[in-house]
Short mmCIF file of C-alpha atoms and ligand atoms in Angstrom, two decimals:
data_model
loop_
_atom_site.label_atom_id
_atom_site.label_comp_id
_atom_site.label_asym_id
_atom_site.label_seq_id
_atom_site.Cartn_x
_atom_site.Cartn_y
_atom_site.Cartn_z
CA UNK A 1 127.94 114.40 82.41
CA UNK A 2 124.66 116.32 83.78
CA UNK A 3 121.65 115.14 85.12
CA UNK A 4 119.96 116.13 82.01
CA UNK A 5 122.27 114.83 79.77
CA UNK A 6 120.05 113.01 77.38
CA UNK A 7 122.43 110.83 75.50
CA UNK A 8 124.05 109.49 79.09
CA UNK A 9 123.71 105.39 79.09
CA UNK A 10 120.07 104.45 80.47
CA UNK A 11 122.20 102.14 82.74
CA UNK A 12 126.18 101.99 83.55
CA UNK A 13 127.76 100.17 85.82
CA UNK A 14 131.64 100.38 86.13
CA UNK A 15 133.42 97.91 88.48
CA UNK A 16 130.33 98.31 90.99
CA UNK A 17 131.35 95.33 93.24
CA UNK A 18 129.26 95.04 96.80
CA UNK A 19 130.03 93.88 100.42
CA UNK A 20 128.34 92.37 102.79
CA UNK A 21 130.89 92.15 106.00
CA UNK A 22 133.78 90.34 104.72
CA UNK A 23 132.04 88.51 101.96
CA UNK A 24 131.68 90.01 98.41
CA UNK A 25 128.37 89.09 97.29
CA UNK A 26 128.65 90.98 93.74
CA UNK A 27 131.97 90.96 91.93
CA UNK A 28 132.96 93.72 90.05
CA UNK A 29 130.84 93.85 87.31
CA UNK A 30 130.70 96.76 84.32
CA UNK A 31 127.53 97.25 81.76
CA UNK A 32 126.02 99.90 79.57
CA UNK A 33 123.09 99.73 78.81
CA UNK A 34 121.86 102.51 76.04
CA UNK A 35 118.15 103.86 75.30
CA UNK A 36 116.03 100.56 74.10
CA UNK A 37 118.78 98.19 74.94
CA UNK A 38 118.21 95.32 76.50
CA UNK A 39 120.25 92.65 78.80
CA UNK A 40 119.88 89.68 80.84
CA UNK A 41 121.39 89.01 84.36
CA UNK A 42 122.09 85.34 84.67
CA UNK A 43 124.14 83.66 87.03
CA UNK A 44 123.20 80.63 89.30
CA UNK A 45 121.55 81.23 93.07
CA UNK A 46 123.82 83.70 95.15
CA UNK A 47 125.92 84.79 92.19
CA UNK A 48 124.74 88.49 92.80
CA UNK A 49 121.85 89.08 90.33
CA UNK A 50 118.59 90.57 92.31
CA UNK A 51 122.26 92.85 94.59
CA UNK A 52 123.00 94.35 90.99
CA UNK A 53 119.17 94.73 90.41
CA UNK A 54 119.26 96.78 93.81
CA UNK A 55 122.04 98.33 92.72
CA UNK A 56 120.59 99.63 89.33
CA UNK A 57 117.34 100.32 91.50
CA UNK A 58 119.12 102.84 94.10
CA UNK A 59 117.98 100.76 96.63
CA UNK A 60 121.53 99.53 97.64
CA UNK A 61 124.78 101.16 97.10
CA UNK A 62 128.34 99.73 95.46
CA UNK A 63 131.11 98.97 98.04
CA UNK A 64 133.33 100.15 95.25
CA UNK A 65 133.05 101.17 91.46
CA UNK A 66 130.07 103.20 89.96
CA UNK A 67 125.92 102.50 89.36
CA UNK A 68 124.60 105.56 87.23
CA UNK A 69 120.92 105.59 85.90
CA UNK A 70 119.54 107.86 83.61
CA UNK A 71 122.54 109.42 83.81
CA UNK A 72 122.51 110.19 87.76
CA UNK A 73 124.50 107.95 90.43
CA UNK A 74 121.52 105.84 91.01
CA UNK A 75 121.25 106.36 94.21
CA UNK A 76 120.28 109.84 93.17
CA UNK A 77 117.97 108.56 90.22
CA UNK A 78 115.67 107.14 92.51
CA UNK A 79 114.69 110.18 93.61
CA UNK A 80 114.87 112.46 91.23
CA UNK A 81 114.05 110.09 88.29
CA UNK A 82 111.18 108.24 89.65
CA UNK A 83 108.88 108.46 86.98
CA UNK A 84 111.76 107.00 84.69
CA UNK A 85 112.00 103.65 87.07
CA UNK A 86 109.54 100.73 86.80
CA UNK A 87 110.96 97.76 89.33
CA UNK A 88 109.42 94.34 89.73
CA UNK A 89 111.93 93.24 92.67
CA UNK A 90 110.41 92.09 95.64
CA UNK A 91 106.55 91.25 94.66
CA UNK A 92 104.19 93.98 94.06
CA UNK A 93 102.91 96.58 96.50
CA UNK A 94 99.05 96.15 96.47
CA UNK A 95 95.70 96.84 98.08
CA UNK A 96 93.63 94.43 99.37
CA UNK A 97 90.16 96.13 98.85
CA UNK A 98 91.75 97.01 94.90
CA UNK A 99 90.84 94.49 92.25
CA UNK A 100 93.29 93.50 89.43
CA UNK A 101 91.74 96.13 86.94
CA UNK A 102 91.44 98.70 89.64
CA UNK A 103 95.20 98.23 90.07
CA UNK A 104 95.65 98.84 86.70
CA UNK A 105 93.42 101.94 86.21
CA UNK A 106 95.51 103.37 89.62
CA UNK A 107 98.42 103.08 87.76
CA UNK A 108 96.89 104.64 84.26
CA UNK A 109 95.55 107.49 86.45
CA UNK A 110 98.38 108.49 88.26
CA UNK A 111 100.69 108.52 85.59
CA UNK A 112 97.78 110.24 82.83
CA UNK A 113 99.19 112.60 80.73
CA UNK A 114 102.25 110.47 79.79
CA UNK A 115 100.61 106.85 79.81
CA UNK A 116 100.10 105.67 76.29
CA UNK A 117 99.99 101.95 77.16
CA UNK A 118 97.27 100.12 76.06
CA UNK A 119 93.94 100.21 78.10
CA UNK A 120 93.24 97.69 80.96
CA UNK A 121 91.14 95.63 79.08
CA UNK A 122 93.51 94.84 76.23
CA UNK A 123 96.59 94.82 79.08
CA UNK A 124 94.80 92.35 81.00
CA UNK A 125 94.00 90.22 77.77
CA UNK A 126 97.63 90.24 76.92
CA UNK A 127 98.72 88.82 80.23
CA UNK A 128 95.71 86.44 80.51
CA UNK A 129 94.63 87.67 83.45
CA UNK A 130 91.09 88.76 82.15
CA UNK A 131 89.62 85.77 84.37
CA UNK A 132 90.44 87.45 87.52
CA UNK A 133 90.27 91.01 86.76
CA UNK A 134 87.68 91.23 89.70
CA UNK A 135 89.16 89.48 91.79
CA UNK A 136 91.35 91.10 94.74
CA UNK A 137 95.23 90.49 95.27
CA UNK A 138 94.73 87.92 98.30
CA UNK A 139 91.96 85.70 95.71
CA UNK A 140 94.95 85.05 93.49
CA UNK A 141 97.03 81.92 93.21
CA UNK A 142 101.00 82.59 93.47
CA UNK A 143 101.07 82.50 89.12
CA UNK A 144 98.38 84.70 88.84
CA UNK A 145 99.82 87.32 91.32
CA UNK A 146 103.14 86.89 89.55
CA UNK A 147 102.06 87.41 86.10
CA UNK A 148 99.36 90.56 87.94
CA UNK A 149 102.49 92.00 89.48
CA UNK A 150 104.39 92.07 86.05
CA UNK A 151 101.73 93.39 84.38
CA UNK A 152 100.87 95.77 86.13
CA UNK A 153 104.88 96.68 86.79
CA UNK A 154 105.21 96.84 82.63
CA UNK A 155 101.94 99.01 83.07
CA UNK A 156 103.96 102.36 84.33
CA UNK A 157 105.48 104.43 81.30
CA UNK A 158 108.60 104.62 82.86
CA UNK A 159 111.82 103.94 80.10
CA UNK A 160 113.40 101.48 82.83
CA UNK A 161 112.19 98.37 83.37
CA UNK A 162 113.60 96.44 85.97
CA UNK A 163 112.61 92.78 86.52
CA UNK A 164 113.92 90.07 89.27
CA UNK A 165 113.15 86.53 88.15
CA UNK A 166 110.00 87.39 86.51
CA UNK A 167 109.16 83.79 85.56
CA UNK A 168 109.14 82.79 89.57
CA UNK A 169 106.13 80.85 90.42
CA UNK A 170 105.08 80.80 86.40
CA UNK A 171 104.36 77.14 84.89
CA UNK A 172 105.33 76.66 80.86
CA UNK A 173 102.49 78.20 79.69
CA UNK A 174 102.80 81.39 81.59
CA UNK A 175 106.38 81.59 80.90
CA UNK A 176 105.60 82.24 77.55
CA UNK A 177 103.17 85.07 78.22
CA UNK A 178 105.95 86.47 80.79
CA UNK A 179 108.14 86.42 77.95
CA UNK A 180 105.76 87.86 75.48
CA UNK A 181 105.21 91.06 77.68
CA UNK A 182 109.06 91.57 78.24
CA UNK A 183 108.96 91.33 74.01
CA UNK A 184 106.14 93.88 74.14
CA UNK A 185 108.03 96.43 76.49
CA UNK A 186 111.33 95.60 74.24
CA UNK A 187 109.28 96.66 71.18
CA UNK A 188 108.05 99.63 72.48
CA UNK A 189 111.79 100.51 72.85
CA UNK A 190 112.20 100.61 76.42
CA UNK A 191 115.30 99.73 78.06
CA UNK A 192 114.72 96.28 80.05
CA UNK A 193 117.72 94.86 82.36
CA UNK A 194 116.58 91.74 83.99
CA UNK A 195 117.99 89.17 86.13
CA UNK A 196 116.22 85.35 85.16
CA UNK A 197 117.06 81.75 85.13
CA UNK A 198 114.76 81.20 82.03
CA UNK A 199 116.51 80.20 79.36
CA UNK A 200 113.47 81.47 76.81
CA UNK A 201 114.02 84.30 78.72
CA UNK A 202 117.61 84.77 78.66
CA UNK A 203 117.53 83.62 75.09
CA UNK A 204 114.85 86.50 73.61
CA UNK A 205 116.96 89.20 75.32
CA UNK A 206 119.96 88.25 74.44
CA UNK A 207 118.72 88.47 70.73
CA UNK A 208 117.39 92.00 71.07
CA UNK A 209 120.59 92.86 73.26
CA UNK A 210 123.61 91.22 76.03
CA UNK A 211 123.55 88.54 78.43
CA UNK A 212 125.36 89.78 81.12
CA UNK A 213 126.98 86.33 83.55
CA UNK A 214 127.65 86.57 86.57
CA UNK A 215 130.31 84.17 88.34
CA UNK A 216 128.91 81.23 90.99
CA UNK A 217 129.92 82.34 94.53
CA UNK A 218 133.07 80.60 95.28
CA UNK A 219 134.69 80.96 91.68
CA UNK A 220 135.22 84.73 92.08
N1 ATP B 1 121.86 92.05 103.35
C1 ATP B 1 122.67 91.01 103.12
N2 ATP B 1 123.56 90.61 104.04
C2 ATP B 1 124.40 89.58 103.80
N3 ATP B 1 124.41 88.87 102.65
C3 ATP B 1 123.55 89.23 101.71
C4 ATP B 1 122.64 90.30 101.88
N4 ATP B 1 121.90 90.42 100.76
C5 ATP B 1 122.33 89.45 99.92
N5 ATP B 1 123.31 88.73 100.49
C6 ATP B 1 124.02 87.60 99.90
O1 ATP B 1 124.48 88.02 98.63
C7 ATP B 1 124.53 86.91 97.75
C8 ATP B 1 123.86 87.29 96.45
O2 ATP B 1 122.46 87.40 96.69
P1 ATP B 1 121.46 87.75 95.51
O3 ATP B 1 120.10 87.76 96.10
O4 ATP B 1 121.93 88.97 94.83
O5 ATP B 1 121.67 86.49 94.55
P2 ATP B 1 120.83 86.04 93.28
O6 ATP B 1 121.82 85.78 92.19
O7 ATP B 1 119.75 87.01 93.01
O8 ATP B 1 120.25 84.66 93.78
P3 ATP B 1 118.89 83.84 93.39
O9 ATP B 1 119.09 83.31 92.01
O10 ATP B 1 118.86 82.78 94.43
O11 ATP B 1 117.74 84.80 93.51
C9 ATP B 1 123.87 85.75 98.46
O12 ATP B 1 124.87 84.86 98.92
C10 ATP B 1 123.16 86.39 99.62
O13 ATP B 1 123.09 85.55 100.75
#
């Protein structure tokens, strides 16, 4: 397999266990994930999910076993497939003198040429986020930055979506529109692996694609 080989899996994982010290904190765990396919990484607290996340990411590498992406060990991937990669893992990067929207045209301009998402306006509609599009990252309460940092994560064209808990900090209502913009990205046929403890969640992935459990620590 080549880095260019188009019809590699978007995301495989094959026995990719990792070590912290003595302890294992991620079992070995396999999963193929093909273009426009979908799975979600459940598990309870400390059962591994945001270490495989890291994994898929190339931030992190297995103690033993394999993590390609796009193709690439995805260590590799990172660098080389950047524009492929969208990652909502440990909050959003931001600027404090950016507002919401500005965020949002940053990431429309930088990536021009290949972004065919819909325009702020309607992107910050669909979150329902329009309220504070002038408003700057630190004006936000914790939901609002949550649902701003998915959006604007699901903003980048990139095939890979990668998403750690995105309902953290979301009440019922925003759940829903968390879970409507991992449907959007799902319908646009981009290949979403992401680690929740929503059942909605869980639930609308599974139907489009795998639920992939992982073990509570201690029953490894
Ligand atoms: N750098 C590290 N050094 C030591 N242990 C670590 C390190 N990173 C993670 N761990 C441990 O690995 C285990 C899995 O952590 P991880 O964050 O992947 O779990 P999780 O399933 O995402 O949990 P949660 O649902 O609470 O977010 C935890 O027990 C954690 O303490």
């Amino acid at each position: 397999m080549t880095s260019t080989d188009a019809s590699a899996p978007v995301v495989e994982l094959r026995a990719a266990t990792r070590t912290h010290g003595s302890v294992q904190v991620l079992a070995p765990t396999s999963l193929t994930l093909h273009a426009g396919g979908a799975a979600a990484v459940v598990g309870p607290n400390g059962s591994g999910k945001s270490t495989l996340l890291r994994l898929v990411a190339g931030a992190d590498e297995p103690t033993s076993g394999s993590v390609r992406t796009l193709g690439l060990p995805a260590a590799r991937a990172r660098l080389r497939r950047r524009e492929d990669v969208t990652l909502l893992l440990d909050g959003l990067p931001t600027y404090r003198d950016l507002t919401v929207a500005e965020h949002l045209q940053l990431v429309s301009s930088a990536w021009a040429g290949r972004h065919d998402l819909a325009g702020v306006a309607e992107t910050l509609a669909a979150a329902e986020l329009d309220r504070v599009r002038d408003q700057f990252p630190a004006e936000l309460s914790s939901g609002e930055r949550q649902l701003f940092a998915l959006a604007t994560t699901l903003y980048r064209p990139a095939r890979l979506v990668l998403l750690d808990e995105p309902e953290q900090r979301l009440d019922s209502r925003w759940r829903t529109v968390a879970r409507r913009l991992v449907g959007r990205a799902l319908d646009a046929g981009r290949t979403v692996l992401v680690a929740t403890h929503d059942s909605g969640l869980r639930d609308d992935v599974a139907a489009r694609g795998q639920v992939l459990e992982l073990a509570e620590p201690g029953r490894r």
